[in-house]
mmCIF file of C-alpha atoms in Angstrom:
data_model
loop_
_atom_site.group_PDB
_atom_site.id
_atom_site.type_symbol
_atom_site.label_atom_id
_atom_site.label_comp_id
_atom_site.label_asym_id
_atom_site.label_seq_id
_atom_site.Cartn_x
_atom_site.Cartn_y
_atom_site.Cartn_z
ATOM 1 C CA PHE A 1 113.329 118.516 109.346
ATOM 2 C CA VAL A 2 115.892 115.921 108.408
ATOM 3 C CA ASN A 3 119.619 116.521 108.376
ATOM 4 C CA THR A 4 121.301 115.081 105.291
ATOM 5 C CA LEU A 5 124.930 114.304 104.596
ATOM 6 C CA GLY A 6 126.894 117.117 103.037
ATOM 7 C CA GLY A 7 124.216 119.726 103.590
ATOM 8 C CA VAL A 8 122.003 118.531 100.735
ATOM 9 C CA ARG A 9 118.611 120.200 100.892
ATOM 10 C CA ILE A 10 115.657 117.967 100.116
ATOM 11 C CA ASP A 11 112.356 119.721 99.534
ATOM 12 C CA ASP A 12 110.640 117.143 97.319
ATOM 13 C CA PRO A 13 107.621 115.556 99.059
ATOM 14 C CA GLY A 14 108.266 112.446 96.938
ATOM 15 C CA THR A 15 111.050 111.574 99.391
ATOM 16 C CA ASP A 16 108.744 111.466 102.435
ATOM 17 C CA LEU A 17 108.239 107.704 102.399
ATOM 18 C CA ALA A 18 111.972 107.056 101.934
ATOM 19 C CA VAL A 19 112.695 109.142 105.040
ATOM 20 C CA VAL A 20 110.021 107.247 106.999
ATOM 21 C CA ALA A 21 111.532 103.938 105.824
ATOM 22 C CA ALA A 22 115.034 105.043 106.847
ATOM 23 C CA LEU A 23 113.830 106.138 110.288
ATOM 24 C CA ALA A 24 111.929 102.886 110.826
ATOM 25 C CA SER A 25 114.955 100.889 109.671
ATOM 26 C CA SER A 26 117.170 102.707 112.141
ATOM 27 C CA TYR A 27 114.643 102.317 114.958
ATOM 28 C CA VAL A 28 114.501 98.521 114.601
ATOM 29 C CA ASP A 29 118.239 98.308 113.790
ATOM 30 C CA ARG A 30 117.640 96.439 110.546
ATOM 31 C CA ALA A 31 119.075 97.614 107.239
ATOM 32 C CA LEU A 32 116.851 97.986 104.204
ATOM 33 C CA PRO A 33 117.792 95.918 101.146
ATOM 34 C CA VAL A 34 120.415 97.614 98.987
ATOM 35 C CA ASP A 35 118.363 96.987 95.820
ATOM 36 C CA LEU A 36 115.271 98.789 97.150
ATOM 37 C CA ALA A 37 114.018 102.220 96.079
ATOM 38 C CA VAL A 38 111.253 103.942 98.051
ATOM 39 C CA ILE A 39 109.153 106.815 96.721
ATOM 40 C CA GLY A 40 105.966 108.432 97.960
ATOM 41 C CA GLU A 41 104.556 111.493 99.635
ATOM 42 C CA VAL A 42 103.187 110.904 103.130
ATOM 43 C CA ALA A 43 100.068 112.718 104.342
ATOM 44 C CA LEU A 44 99.544 113.594 108.001
ATOM 45 C CA THR A 45 96.946 110.805 108.095
ATOM 46 C CA GLY A 46 99.571 108.232 107.065
ATOM 47 C CA GLU A 47 98.233 107.913 103.534
ATOM 48 C CA VAL A 48 100.915 107.395 100.854
ATOM 49 C CA ARG A 49 100.190 109.824 98.039
ATOM 50 C CA PRO A 50 101.290 109.886 94.401
ATOM 51 C CA VAL A 51 104.483 111.666 93.371
ATOM 52 C CA SER A 52 105.228 113.807 90.344
ATOM 53 C CA GLN A 53 106.904 112.100 87.385
ATOM 54 C CA PRO A 54 106.745 108.561 88.814
ATOM 55 C CA ARG A 55 107.833 106.850 85.603
ATOM 56 C CA ALA A 56 110.940 109.021 85.207
ATOM 57 C CA ARG A 57 111.912 108.469 88.857
ATOM 58 C CA LEU A 58 111.454 104.721 88.544
ATOM 59 C CA GLN A 59 113.276 104.496 85.210
ATOM 60 C CA GLU A 60 116.256 106.186 86.825
ATOM 61 C CA ALA A 61 116.041 103.833 89.817
ATOM 62 C CA ALA A 62 116.011 100.817 87.479
ATOM 63 C CA ARG A 63 118.941 102.269 85.524
ATOM 64 C CA LEU A 64 120.885 102.577 88.781
ATOM 65 C CA GLY A 65 120.246 98.894 89.570
ATOM 66 C CA PHE A 66 117.320 99.044 91.955
ATOM 67 C CA ARG A 67 115.342 95.836 91.408
ATOM 68 C CA ARG A 68 112.569 96.506 93.895
ATOM 69 C CA ALA A 69 110.595 99.616 94.712
ATOM 70 C CA VAL A 70 107.998 100.556 97.304
ATOM 71 C CA VAL A 71 105.661 102.943 95.516
ATOM 72 C CA PRO A 72 102.237 104.535 95.970
ATOM 73 C CA ALA A 73 99.513 102.226 94.610
ATOM 74 C CA SER A 74 98.877 104.772 91.852
ATOM 75 C CA ALA A 75 102.446 104.255 90.543
ATOM 76 C CA LEU A 76 102.334 100.460 90.222
ATOM 77 C CA ASP A 77 101.911 100.480 86.437
ATOM 78 C CA HIS A 78 104.670 103.085 86.121
ATOM 79 C CA ALA A 79 107.023 100.863 88.126
ATOM 80 C CA ARG A 80 106.330 97.893 85.883
ATOM 81 C CA ALA A 81 106.777 99.990 82.725
ATOM 82 C CA ALA A 82 110.051 101.393 84.092
ATOM 83 C CA GLY A 83 111.528 97.922 84.444
ATOM 84 C CA ILE A 84 111.332 97.490 88.205
ATOM 85 C CA ALA A 85 111.383 93.708 88.702
ATOM 86 C CA GLU A 86 109.473 93.733 91.985
ATOM 87 C CA PRO A 87 107.203 96.746 92.438
ATOM 88 C CA LEU A 88 105.545 96.872 95.862
ATOM 89 C CA ALA A 89 102.460 99.101 95.922
ATOM 90 C CA VAL A 90 101.287 100.591 99.219
ATOM 91 C CA GLU A 91 98.504 102.939 100.258
ATOM 92 C CA SER A 92 99.582 103.837 103.807
ATOM 93 C CA VAL A 93 102.637 104.108 106.026
ATOM 94 C CA GLU A 94 101.357 101.131 108.004
ATOM 95 C CA GLU A 95 101.123 99.039 104.839
ATOM 96 C CA ALA A 96 104.590 100.221 103.782
ATOM 97 C CA TRP A 97 105.996 99.181 107.158
ATOM 98 C CA GLU A 98 104.454 95.709 106.863
ATOM 99 C CA THR A 99 105.842 95.420 103.330
ATOM 100 C CA LEU A 100 109.324 96.483 104.427
ATOM 101 C CA ARG A 101 109.293 94.095 107.375
ATOM 102 C CA GLY A 102 108.493 91.235 105.011
ATOM 103 C CA LEU A 103 111.429 91.859 102.703
ATOM 104 C CA GLU A 104 114.371 89.562 103.005
ATOM 105 C CA ARG A 105 117.728 91.174 102.615
ATOM 106 C CA LYS A 106 119.654 89.625 99.749
ATOM 107 C CA LYS A 107 122.391 87.277 100.907
ATOM 108 C CA GLY A 108 125.838 88.737 100.499
ATOM 109 C CA ALA A 109 124.494 92.271 100.029
ATOM 110 C CA SER A 110 126.400 94.971 101.833
ATOM 111 C CA THR A 111 124.888 98.027 103.479
#
C-alpha cells in the first residue's frame, strides 16, 4: 500500500513502475527529472508488463509537457506515436533502475 497526498486512491497497476521509481529516487536521495513520465505494471518477478491504453496515457503525458517516458518495451511504438521525444523502453525493474540512474536532470529544472 502507498499513501498518496490528499487521500487519492490509486488502483491502476499501470502506476506500479512510477511508484517503484519514486521509492528508488527517495532511497538514493536523487530527484527524478521533472520532464519524465513513468508507466508500467510490475510483476512479482520484477518484469515490467504492458499497461492498458498506452497511447492515450502517453499522448496525455506529452500534452502535459513530459518529454521523456520510461515505458514497457511493448509500448515503445506507442510512445513515439504519442509524441514523446525520448521514449525509454524497459523490460524489468532492474533495467528501469539502470535507465533512471543514467538520466541527467535538466539544468535549471526545479523539483
